[in-house]
C-alpha atoms as an extended CHARMM CRD file, in Angstrom:
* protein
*
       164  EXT
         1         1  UNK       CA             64.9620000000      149.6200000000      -43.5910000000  PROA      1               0.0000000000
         2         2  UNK       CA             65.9630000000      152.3370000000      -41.0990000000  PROA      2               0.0000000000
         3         3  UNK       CA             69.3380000000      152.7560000000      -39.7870000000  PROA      3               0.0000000000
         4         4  UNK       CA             70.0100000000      154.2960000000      -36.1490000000  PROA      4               0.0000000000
         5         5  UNK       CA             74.1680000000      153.6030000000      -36.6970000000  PROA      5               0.0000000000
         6         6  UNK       CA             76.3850000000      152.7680000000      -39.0490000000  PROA      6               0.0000000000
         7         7  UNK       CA             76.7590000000      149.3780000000      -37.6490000000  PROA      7               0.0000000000
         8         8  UNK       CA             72.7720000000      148.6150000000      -36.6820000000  PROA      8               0.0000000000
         9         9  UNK       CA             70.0260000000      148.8800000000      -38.0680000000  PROA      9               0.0000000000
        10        10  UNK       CA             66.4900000000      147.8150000000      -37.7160000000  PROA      10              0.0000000000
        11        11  UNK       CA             63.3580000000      146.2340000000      -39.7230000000  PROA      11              0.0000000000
        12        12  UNK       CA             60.3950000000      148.2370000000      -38.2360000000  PROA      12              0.0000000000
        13        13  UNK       CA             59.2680000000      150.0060000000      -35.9000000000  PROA      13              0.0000000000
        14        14  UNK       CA             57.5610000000      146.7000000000      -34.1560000000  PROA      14              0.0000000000
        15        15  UNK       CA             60.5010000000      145.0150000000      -34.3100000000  PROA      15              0.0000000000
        16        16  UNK       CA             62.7130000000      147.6520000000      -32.0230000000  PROA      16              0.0000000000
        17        17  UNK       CA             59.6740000000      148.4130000000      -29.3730000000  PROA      17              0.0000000000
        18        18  UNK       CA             60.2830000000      144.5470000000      -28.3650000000  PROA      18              0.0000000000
        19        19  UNK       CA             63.0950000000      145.1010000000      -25.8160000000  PROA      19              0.0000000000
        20        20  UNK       CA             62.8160000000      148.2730000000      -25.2770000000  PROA      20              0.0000000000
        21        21  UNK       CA             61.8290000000      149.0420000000      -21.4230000000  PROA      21              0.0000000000
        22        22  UNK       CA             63.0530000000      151.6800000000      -19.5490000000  PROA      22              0.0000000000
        23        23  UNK       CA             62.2060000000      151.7310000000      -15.7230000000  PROA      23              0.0000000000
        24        24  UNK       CA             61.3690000000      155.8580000000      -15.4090000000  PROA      24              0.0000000000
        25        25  UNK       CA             61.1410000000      158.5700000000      -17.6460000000  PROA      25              0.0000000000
        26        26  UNK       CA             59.3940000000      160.9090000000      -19.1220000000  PROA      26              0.0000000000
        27        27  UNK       CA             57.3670000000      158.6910000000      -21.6670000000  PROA      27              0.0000000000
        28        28  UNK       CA             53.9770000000      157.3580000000      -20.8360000000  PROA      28              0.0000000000
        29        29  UNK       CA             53.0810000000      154.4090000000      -18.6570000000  PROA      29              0.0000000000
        30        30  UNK       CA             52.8760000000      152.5100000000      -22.2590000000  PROA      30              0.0000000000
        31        31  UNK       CA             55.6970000000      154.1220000000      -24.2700000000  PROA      31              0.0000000000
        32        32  UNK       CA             59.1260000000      154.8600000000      -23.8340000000  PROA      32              0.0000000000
        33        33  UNK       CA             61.3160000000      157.4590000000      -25.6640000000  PROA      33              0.0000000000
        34        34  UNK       CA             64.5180000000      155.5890000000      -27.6620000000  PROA      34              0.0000000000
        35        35  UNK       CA             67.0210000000      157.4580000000      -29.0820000000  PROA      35              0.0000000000
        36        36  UNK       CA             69.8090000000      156.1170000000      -31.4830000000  PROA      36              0.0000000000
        37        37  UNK       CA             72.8040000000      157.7360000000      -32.4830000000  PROA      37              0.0000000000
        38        38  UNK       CA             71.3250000000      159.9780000000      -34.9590000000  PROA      38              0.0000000000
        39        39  UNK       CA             69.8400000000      161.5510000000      -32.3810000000  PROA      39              0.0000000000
        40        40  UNK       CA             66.5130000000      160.5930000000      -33.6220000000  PROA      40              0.0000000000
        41        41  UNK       CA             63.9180000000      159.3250000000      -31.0380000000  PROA      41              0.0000000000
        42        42  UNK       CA             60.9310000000      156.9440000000      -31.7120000000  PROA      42              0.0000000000
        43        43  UNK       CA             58.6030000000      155.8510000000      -29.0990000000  PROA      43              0.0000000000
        44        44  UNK       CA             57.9030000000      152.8370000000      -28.5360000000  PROA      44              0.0000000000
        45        45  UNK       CA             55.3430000000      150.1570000000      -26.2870000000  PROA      45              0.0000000000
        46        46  UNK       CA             56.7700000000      149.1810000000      -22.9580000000  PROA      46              0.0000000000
        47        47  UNK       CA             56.9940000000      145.5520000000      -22.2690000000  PROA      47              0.0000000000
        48        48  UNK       CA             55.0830000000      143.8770000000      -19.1690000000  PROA      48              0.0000000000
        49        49  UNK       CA             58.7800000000      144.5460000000      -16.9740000000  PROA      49              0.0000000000
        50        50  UNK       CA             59.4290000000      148.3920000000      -17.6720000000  PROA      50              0.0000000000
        51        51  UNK       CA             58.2770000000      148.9410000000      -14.1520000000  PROA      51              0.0000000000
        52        52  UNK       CA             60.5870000000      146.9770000000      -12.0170000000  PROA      52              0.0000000000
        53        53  UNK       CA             63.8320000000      146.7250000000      -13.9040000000  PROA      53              0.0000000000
        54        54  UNK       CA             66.1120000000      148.9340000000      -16.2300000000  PROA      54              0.0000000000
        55        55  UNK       CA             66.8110000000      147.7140000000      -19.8590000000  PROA      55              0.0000000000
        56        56  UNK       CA             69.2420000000      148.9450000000      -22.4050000000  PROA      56              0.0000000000
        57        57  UNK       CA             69.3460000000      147.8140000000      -25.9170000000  PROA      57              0.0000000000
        58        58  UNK       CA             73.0960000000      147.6110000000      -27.0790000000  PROA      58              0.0000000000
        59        59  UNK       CA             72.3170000000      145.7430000000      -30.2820000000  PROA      59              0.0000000000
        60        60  UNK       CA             69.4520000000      144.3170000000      -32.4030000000  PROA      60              0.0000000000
        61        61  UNK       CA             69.9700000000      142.4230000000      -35.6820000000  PROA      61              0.0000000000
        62        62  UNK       CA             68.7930000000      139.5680000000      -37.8220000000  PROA      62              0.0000000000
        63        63  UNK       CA             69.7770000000      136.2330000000      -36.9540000000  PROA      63              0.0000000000
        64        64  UNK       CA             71.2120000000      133.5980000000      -39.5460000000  PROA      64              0.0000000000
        65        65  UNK       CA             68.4710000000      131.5720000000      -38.3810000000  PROA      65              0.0000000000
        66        66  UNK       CA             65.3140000000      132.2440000000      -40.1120000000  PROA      66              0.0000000000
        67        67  UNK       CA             62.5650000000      133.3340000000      -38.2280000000  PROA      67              0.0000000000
        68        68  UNK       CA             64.8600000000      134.5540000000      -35.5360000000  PROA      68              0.0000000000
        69        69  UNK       CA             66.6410000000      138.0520000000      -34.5760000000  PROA      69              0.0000000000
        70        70  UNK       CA             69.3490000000      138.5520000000      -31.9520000000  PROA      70              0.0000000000
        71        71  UNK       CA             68.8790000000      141.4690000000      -29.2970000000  PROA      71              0.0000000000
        72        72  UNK       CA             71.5060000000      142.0150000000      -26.9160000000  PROA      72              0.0000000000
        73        73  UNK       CA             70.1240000000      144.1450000000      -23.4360000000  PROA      73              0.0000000000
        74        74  UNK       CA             72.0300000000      145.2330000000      -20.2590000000  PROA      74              0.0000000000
        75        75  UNK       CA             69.2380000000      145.2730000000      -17.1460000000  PROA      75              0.0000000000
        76        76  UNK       CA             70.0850000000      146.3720000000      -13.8640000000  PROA      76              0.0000000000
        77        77  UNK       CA             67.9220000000      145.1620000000      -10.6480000000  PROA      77              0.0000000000
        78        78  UNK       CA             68.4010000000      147.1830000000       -7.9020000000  PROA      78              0.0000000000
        79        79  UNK       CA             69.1580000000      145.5130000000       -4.3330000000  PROA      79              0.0000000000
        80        80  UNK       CA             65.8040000000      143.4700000000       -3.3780000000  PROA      80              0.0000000000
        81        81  UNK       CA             64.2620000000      144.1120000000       -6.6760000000  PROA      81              0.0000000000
        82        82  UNK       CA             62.7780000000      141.0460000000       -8.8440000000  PROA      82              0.0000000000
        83        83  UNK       CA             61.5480000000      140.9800000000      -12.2870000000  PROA      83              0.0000000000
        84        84  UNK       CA             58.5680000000      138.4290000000      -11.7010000000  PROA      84              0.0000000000
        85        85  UNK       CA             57.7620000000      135.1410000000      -13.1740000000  PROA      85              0.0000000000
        86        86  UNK       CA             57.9830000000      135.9450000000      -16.9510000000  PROA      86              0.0000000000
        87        87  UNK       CA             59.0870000000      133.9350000000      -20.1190000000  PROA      87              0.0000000000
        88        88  UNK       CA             60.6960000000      134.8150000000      -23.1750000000  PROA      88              0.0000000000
        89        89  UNK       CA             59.7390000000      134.2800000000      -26.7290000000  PROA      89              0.0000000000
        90        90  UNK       CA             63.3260000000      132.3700000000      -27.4230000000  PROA      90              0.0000000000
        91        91  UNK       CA             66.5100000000      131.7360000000      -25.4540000000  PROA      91              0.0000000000
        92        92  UNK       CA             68.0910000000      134.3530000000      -22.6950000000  PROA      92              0.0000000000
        93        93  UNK       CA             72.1650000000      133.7330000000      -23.0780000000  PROA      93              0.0000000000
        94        94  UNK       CA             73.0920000000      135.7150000000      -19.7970000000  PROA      94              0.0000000000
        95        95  UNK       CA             76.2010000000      137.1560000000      -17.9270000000  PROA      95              0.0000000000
        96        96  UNK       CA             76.3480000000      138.7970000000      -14.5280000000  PROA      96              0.0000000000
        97        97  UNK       CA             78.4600000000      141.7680000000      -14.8010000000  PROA      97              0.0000000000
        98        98  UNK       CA             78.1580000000      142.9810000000      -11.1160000000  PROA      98              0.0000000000
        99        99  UNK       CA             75.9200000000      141.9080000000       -7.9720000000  PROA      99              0.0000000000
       100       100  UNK       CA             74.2310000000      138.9990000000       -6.8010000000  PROA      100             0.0000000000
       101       101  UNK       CA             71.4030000000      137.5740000000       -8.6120000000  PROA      101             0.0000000000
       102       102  UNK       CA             68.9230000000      135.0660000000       -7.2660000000  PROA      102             0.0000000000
       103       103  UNK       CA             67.7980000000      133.0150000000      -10.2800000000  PROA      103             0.0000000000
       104       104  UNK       CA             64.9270000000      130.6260000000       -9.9520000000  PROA      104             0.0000000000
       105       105  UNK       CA             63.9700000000      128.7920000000      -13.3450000000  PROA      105             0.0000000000
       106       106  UNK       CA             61.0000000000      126.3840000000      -13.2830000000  PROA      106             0.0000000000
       107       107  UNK       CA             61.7560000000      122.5580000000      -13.1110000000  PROA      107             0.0000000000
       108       108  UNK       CA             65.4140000000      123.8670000000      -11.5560000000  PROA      108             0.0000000000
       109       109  UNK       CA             67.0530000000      124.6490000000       -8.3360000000  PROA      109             0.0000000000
       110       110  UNK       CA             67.2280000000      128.2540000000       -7.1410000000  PROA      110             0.0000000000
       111       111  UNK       CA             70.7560000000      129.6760000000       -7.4260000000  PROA      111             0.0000000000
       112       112  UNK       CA             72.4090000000      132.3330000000       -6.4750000000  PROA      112             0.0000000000
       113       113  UNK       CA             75.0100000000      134.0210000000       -9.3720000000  PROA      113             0.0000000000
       114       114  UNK       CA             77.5510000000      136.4360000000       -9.0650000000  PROA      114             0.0000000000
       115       115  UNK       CA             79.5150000000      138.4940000000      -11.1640000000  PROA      115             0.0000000000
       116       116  UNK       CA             81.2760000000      136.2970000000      -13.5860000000  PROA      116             0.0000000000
       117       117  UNK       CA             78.5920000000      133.6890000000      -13.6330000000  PROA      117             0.0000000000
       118       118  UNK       CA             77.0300000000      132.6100000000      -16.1790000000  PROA      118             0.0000000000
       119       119  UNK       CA             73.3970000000      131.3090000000      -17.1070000000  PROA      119             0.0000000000
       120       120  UNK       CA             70.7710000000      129.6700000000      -20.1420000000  PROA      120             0.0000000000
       121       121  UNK       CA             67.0120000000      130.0970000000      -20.3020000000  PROA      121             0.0000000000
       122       122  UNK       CA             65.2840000000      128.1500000000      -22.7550000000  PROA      122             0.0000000000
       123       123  UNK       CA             62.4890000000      129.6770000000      -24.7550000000  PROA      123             0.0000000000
       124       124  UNK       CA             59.1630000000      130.1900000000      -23.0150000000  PROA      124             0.0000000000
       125       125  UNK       CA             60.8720000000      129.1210000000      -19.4420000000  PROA      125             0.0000000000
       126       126  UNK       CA             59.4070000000      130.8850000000      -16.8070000000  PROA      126             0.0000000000
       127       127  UNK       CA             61.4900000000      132.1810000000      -14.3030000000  PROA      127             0.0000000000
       128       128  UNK       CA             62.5300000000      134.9150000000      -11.9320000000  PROA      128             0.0000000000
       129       129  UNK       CA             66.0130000000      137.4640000000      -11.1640000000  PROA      129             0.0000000000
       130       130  UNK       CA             65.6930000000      138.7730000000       -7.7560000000  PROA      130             0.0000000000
       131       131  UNK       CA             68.8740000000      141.5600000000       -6.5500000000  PROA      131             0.0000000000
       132       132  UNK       CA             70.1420000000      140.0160000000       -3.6170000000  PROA      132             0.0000000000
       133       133  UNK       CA             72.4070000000      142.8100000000       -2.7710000000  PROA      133             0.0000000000
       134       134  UNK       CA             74.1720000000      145.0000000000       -1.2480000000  PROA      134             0.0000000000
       135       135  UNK       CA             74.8770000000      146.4570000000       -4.6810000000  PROA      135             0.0000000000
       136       136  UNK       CA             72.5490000000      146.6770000000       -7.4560000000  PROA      136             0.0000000000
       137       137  UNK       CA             72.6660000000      143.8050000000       -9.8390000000  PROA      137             0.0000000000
       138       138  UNK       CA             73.6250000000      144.0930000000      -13.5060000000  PROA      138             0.0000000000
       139       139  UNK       CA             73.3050000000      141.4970000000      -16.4580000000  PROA      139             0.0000000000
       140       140  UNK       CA             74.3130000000      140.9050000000      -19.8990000000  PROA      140             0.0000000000
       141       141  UNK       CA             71.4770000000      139.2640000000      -21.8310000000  PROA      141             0.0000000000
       142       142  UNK       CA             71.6230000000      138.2750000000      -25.0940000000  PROA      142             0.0000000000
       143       143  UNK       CA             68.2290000000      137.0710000000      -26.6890000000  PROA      143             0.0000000000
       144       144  UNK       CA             67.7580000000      134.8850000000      -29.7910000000  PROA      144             0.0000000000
       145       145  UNK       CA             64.1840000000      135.4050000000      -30.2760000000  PROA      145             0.0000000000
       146       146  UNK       CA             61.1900000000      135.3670000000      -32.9340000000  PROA      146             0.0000000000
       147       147  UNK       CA             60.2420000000      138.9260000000      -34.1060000000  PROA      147             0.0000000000
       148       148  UNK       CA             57.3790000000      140.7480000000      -33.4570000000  PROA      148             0.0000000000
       149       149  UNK       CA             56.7550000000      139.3710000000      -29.9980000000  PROA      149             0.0000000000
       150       150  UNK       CA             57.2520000000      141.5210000000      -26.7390000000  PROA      150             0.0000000000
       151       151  UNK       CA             60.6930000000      140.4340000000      -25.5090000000  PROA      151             0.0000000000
       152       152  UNK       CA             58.9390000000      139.7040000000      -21.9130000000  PROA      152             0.0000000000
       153       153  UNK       CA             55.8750000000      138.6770000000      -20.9450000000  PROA      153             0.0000000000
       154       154  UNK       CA             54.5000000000      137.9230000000      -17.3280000000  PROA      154             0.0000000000
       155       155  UNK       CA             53.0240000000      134.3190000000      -16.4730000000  PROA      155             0.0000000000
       156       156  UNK       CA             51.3260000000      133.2950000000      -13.4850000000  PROA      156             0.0000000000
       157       157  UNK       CA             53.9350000000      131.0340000000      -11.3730000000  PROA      157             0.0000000000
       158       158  UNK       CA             54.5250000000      130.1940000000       -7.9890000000  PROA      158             0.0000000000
       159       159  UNK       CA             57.6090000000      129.5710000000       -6.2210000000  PROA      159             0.0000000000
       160       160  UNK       CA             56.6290000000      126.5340000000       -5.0020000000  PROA      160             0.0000000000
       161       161  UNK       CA             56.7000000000      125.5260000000       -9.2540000000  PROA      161             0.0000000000
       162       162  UNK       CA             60.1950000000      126.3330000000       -9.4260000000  PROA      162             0.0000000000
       163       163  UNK       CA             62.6320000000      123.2850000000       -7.8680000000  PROA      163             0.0000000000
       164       164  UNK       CA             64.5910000000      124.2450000000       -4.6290000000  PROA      164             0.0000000000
């Protein structure tokens, strides 16, 4: 097991390349650099939304339900910025910390959230986050999630899917 704090640590390697995406950077169009408070960095694989949104891990650990690990991810969209139709491979628990957030989420209506608000994906939902502006949008995510799958994947889906 290798520790990055004194308060997380991770499994493998696979394990902590799941959510990490970082929009720009130095790294490779397929890796991105991670470092951890040892000042140690690993590189990792991009997932399919490193090019449209910024991601920051704050926290990865087991879960107390097998076959399940918790990842916790702050992603900013800036102003008419979307992620694209994409599912995860377990819940999304979200917050919106600042901005306004069009959320469409197949077989629901499209709403609009704001800082404050709340939302819940369920596992392998495809849906969509598009910055509505002025200011760029910012989310808490927490993900409870099976390990060793990519934290996001893209999925072909039209808008006219999703319920208005």
């Amino acid at each position: 097991m290798r520790t990055l704090s004194k308060s997380l640590s991770f499994v493998s390697l696979p394990a902590l390349a799941l959510a990490m995406a970082l929009s720009a950077g130095t790294a490779s169009a397929h890796d991105v650099a991670v470092t951890g408070s040892t000042d140690k960095t690993v590189t990792a694989p991009r997932d399919d939304l490193a090019g449209k949104l910024t991601r920051r891990v704050i926290q990865r650990s087991p879960s107390s339900v097998p076959g399940r690990e918790i990842v916790q991810v702050e992603t900013e969209i800036p102003p008419g910025v979307e992620s694209g139709w994409h599912v995860h491979p377990g819940e999304e628990v979200g917050y919106i910390i600042a901005g306004n957030v069009e959320m469409k989420i197949e077989g629901r209506p499209t709403v609009i959230l704001r800082a404050g608000d709340g939302f819940l994906i369920p596992p392998r939902t495809p849906h969509n986050a598009r910055d509505v502006g002025p200011e760029t949008g910012r989310m808490l995510s927490t993900y409870i999630v099976e390990p060793g799958q990519p934290l996001a994947t893209f999925v072909e889906q039209h808008a006219d899917k999703a319920a208005h």
